[in-house]
Amino acid sequence: MELELRFFATFREVVGQKSISWRVDDDATVGDVLRSLEAEYDGLAGRLIEDGEVKPHVNVLRNGREVVHLDGMATTLDDGDAVSVFPPVAGG
């Protein structure tokens, strides 16, 4: 199946684009996608996952819903889903 992956702020800089099409197996989860992104992009390695979970302060949304409020890394995906990845944000 094919997903649309969207990146923001520093993650967009690492990937080099605002969004990309990403092919995954039909039974892929958010965790599968994040692991493959860390493997594909050196600048993302270690920045998305910590202790088997989405790293604290990193926001990952499936079709606009935060995956920590779904099934976290085990959140299933469907063909055509949009997965948005936001880095930690500081400021005030």
XYZ file of N, CA, C and O in Angstrom:
368
model
N 0.837 -1.176 0.000
C 0.000 0.000 0.000
C 0.882 1.238 0.000
O 2.062 1.166 0.296
N 0.273 2.354 -0.312
C 1.028 3.606 -0.398
C 0.485 4.621 0.600
O -0.722 4.786 0.745
N 1.422 5.278 1.294
C 1.100 6.300 2.286
C 1.659 7.635 1.839
O 2.606 7.683 1.046
N 1.107 8.702 2.386
C 1.712 10.019 2.234
C 2.345 10.366 3.575
O 1.660 10.425 4.593
N 3.651 10.550 3.577
C 4.360 10.937 4.790
C 4.642 12.424 4.713
O 5.171 12.920 3.711
N 4.292 13.142 5.777
C 4.476 14.595 5.841
C 5.452 14.923 6.965
O 5.337 14.389 8.066
N 6.363 15.827 6.671
C 7.410 16.180 7.629
C 7.387 17.677 7.906
O 7.089 18.471 7.028
N 7.761 18.026 9.131
C 7.702 19.418 9.557
C 9.018 19.835 10.204
O 9.739 19.021 10.761
N 9.305 21.129 10.099
C 10.461 21.780 10.749
C 11.760 21.025 10.441
O 12.068 20.797 9.278
N 12.516 20.664 11.450
C 13.828 20.044 11.240
C 13.729 18.693 10.549
O 14.643 18.321 9.814
N 12.634 17.965 10.749
C 12.481 16.683 10.058
C 12.317 16.909 8.555
O 12.809 16.132 7.742
N 11.652 17.987 8.170
C 11.512 18.322 6.750
C 12.881 18.614 6.145
O 13.172 18.213 5.018
N 13.725 19.306 6.901
C 15.081 19.597 6.427
C 15.868 18.312 6.191
O 16.598 18.192 5.206
N 15.731 17.347 7.080
C 16.454 16.076 6.951
C 15.995 15.323 5.706
O 16.802 14.825 4.921
N 14.684 15.232 5.512
C 14.128 14.481 4.389
C 14.303 15.244 3.081
O 14.445 14.649 2.014
N 14.296 16.571 3.159
C 14.491 17.389 1.969
C 13.225 17.718 1.219
O 13.283 18.325 0.151
N 12.080 17.319 1.767
C 10.802 17.621 1.137
C 9.709 17.699 2.192
O 9.835 17.120 3.261
N 8.633 18.354 1.809
C 7.491 18.495 2.699
C 6.742 17.175 2.861
O 6.282 16.831 3.947
N 6.610 16.436 1.784
C 5.914 15.144 1.847
C 6.492 14.199 0.801
O 7.050 14.635 -0.206
N 6.330 12.909 1.097
C 6.789 11.875 0.173
C 5.761 10.751 0.144
O 5.020 10.549 1.103
N 5.729 10.037 -0.962
C 4.939 8.810 -1.045
C 5.822 7.679 -0.537
O 7.015 7.631 -0.855
N 5.235 6.784 0.258
C 6.020 5.724 0.893
C 5.249 4.418 0.769
O 4.104 4.324 1.198
N 5.869 3.418 0.171
C 5.226 2.115 0.011
C 5.574 1.224 1.191
O 6.726 1.163 1.603
N 4.541 0.555 1.711
C 4.716 -0.353 2.850
C 3.893 -1.615 2.603
O 3.006 -1.637 1.751
N 4.185 -2.647 3.391
C 3.387 -3.871 3.324
C 1.964 -3.597 3.791
O 1.718 -2.669 4.570
N 1.031 -4.427 3.361
C -0.376 -4.226 3.693
C -0.663 -4.275 5.193
O -1.639 -3.698 5.647
N 0.180 -4.955 5.966
C -0.052 -5.067 7.412
C 0.856 -4.128 8.216
O 1.047 -4.319 9.411
N 1.370 -3.096 7.581
C 2.318 -2.184 8.234
C 1.650 -1.383 9.347
O 0.466 -1.080 9.309
N 2.478 -1.048 10.339
C 2.045 -0.214 11.460
C 2.854 1.084 11.458
O 3.849 1.208 10.737
N 2.459 2.004 12.312
C 3.214 3.240 12.477
C 4.648 2.915 12.891
O 5.594 3.519 12.394
N 4.820 1.946 13.761
C 6.163 1.547 14.185
C 7.022 1.087 13.020
O 8.199 1.429 12.943
N 6.442 0.331 12.106
C 7.179 -0.118 10.915
C 7.647 1.085 10.100
O 8.782 1.125 9.630
N 6.769 2.052 9.933
C 7.106 3.243 9.157
C 8.224 4.028 9.837
O 9.210 4.424 9.202
N 8.107 4.247 11.146
C 9.129 5.017 11.855
C 10.481 4.304 11.838
O 11.517 4.944 11.637
N 10.479 2.992 12.011
C 11.748 2.237 11.946
C 12.376 2.345 10.559
O 13.589 2.518 10.430
N 11.552 2.260 9.514
C 12.100 2.351 8.159
C 12.616 3.757 7.868
O 13.627 3.919 7.180
N 11.953 4.782 8.401
C 12.444 6.151 8.225
C 13.783 6.350 8.922
O 14.691 6.980 8.370
N 13.917 5.825 10.134
C 15.195 5.950 10.848
C 16.317 5.238 10.086
O 17.447 5.694 10.085
N 15.988 4.126 9.438
C 16.990 3.385 8.671
C 17.332 4.090 7.354
O 18.481 4.062 6.907
N 16.357 4.732 6.746
C 16.541 5.366 5.437
C 17.268 6.709 5.514
O 18.063 7.038 4.646
N 16.980 7.490 6.551
C 17.528 8.836 6.657
C 18.434 8.934 7.883
O 17.956 8.876 9.020
N 19.737 9.113 7.633
C 20.696 9.203 8.735
C 20.310 10.263 9.755
O 20.468 10.071 10.954
N 19.781 11.380 9.302
C 19.418 12.474 10.196
C 18.211 12.187 11.076
O 17.927 12.937 12.000
N 17.494 11.093 10.786
C 16.362 10.703 11.627
C 16.716 9.569 12.582
O 15.958 9.289 13.510
N 17.845 8.927 12.368
C 18.240 7.793 13.207
C 18.281 8.197 14.676
O 18.932 9.172 15.043
N 17.527 7.484 15.500
C 17.486 7.749 16.932
C 16.636 8.936 17.343
O 16.541 9.253 18.518
N 15.977 9.571 16.386
C 15.203 10.778 16.705
C 13.692 10.541 16.746
O 12.939 11.420 17.144
N 13.245 9.348 16.337
C 11.813 9.067 16.289
C 11.349 8.061 17.341
O 10.227 8.147 17.830
N 12.217 7.104 17.669
C 11.842 5.996 18.548
C 12.784 5.942 19.742
O 13.996 6.115 19.592
N 12.199 5.669 20.913
C 12.989 5.489 22.130
C 12.341 4.365 22.942
O 11.137 4.433 23.239
N 13.110 3.357 23.276
C 12.605 2.221 24.061
C 11.360 1.598 23.440
O 10.412 1.233 24.138
N 11.345 1.512 22.116
C 10.245 0.853 21.417
C 8.974 1.676 21.279
O 7.962 1.165 20.806
N 8.998 2.923 21.681
C 7.832 3.803 21.590
C 8.207 5.078 20.837
O 9.378 5.365 20.638
N 7.173 5.833 20.429
C 7.436 7.129 19.826
C 8.179 7.971 20.862
O 7.778 8.037 22.025
N 9.270 8.562 20.448
C 10.100 9.352 21.356
C 9.275 10.479 21.995
O 8.448 11.093 21.319
N 9.500 10.738 23.285
C 8.760 11.826 23.940
C 8.938 13.152 23.181
O 10.020 13.440 22.675
N 7.888 13.887 23.097
C 7.850 15.208 22.464
C 7.869 15.152 20.940
O 7.839 16.198 20.304
N 7.953 13.946 20.353
C 7.769 13.795 18.910
C 6.288 13.485 18.705
O 5.718 12.661 19.415
N 5.665 14.166 17.784
C 4.250 13.929 17.500
C 4.102 13.246 16.160
O 4.643 13.716 15.153
N 3.365 12.139 16.171
C 3.086 11.393 14.947
C 1.566 11.288 14.829
O 0.894 10.822 15.754
N 1.049 11.748 13.704
C -0.394 11.734 13.481
C -0.733 10.831 12.306
O -0.039 10.839 11.283
N -1.781 10.048 12.474
C -2.346 9.257 11.371
C -3.650 9.945 10.981
O -4.574 10.023 11.785
N -3.696 10.493 9.805
C -4.881 11.208 9.313
C -5.366 12.252 10.322
O -6.557 12.399 10.569
N -4.410 12.974 10.915
C -4.745 14.065 11.814
C -4.977 13.677 13.257
O -5.229 14.542 14.087
N -4.888 12.388 13.594
C -5.085 11.943 14.979
C -3.765 11.457 15.549
O -3.085 10.614 14.956
N -3.425 11.965 16.716
C -2.178 11.608 17.395
C -2.176 10.107 17.698
O -3.120 9.586 18.305
N -1.112 9.396 17.273
C -1.092 7.941 17.422
C -1.006 7.490 18.878
O -1.416 6.370 19.187
N -0.508 8.341 19.788
C -0.481 7.936 21.198
C -1.902 7.775 21.733
O -2.115 7.078 22.724
N -2.896 8.388 21.083
C -4.290 8.243 21.492
C -4.979 7.124 20.713
O -6.165 6.870 20.936
N -4.250 6.497 19.820
C -4.756 5.337 19.086
C -4.066 4.114 19.688
O -4.258 3.834 20.862
N -3.226 3.433 18.929
C -2.498 2.268 19.440
C -0.992 2.489 19.429
O -0.221 1.529 19.347
N -0.560 3.753 19.458
C 0.871 4.044 19.487
C 1.590 3.447 18.294
O 1.120 3.524 17.159
N 2.718 2.805 18.570
C 3.521 2.209 17.498
C 2.774 1.092 16.772
O 3.072 0.787 15.633
N 1.792 0.480 17.438
C 1.027 -0.613 16.837
C -0.159 -0.119 16.009
O -0.920 -0.929 15.474
N -0.317 1.194 15.875
C -1.418 1.745 15.082
C -1.325 1.226 13.652
O -0.292 1.365 12.995
N -2.404 0.606 13.196
C -2.418 0.068 11.839
C -2.659 1.179 10.835
O -3.189 2.240 11.164
N -2.271 0.898 9.618
C -2.375 1.876 8.537
C -3.190 1.302 7.392
O -3.231 0.082 7.203
N -3.811 2.185 6.642
C -4.582 1.801 5.462
C -4.026 2.523 4.246
O -3.437 3.603 4.371
N -4.225 1.936 3.090
C -3.773 2.541 1.847
C -4.301 3.973 1.751
O -5.477 4.230 2.003
N -3.418 4.898 1.432
C -3.793 6.291 1.269
C -3.731 7.121 2.532
O -3.980 8.326 2.487
N -3.407 6.506 3.668
C -3.296 7.268 4.915
C -2.203 8.321 4.822
O -1.216 8.148 4.091
N -2.392 9.395 5.580
C -1.368 10.433 5.732
C -0.774 10.298 7.124
O -1.503 10.266 8.112
N 0.545 10.186 7.182
C 1.258 10.117 8.457
C 2.129 11.358 8.557
O 2.987 11.582 7.711
N 1.862 12.170 9.572
C 2.593 13.422 9.787
C 3.537 13.267 10.958
O 3.144 12.712 11.993
N 4.763 13.750 10.783
C 5.790 13.590 11.813
C 6.336 14.980 12.190
O 6.909 15.677 11.354
N 6.144 15.340 13.459
C 6.562 16.639 13.983
C 7.687 16.458 14.992
O 7.557 15.654 15.918
N 8.773 17.215 14.862
C 9.847 17.140 15.854
C 9.452 17.877 17.136
O 8.444 18.596 17.156
N 10.223 17.674 18.199
C 9.962 18.445 19.414
C 10.036 19.940 19.115
O 10.837 20.387 18.290
N 9.192 20.696 19.766
C 9.134 22.132 19.557
C 9.448 22.833 20.879
O 8.926 22.455 21.914
N 10.316 23.811 20.820
C 10.650 24.586 22.021
C 10.358 26.047 21.750
O 10.283 26.482 20.609
N 10.230 26.771 22.777
C 9.995 28.197 22.602
C 9.039 28.705 23.661
O 8.638 27.993 24.556
N 8.656 29.915 23.489
C 7.719 30.426 24.468
C 7.590 31.917 24.380
O 8.096 32.611 23.581
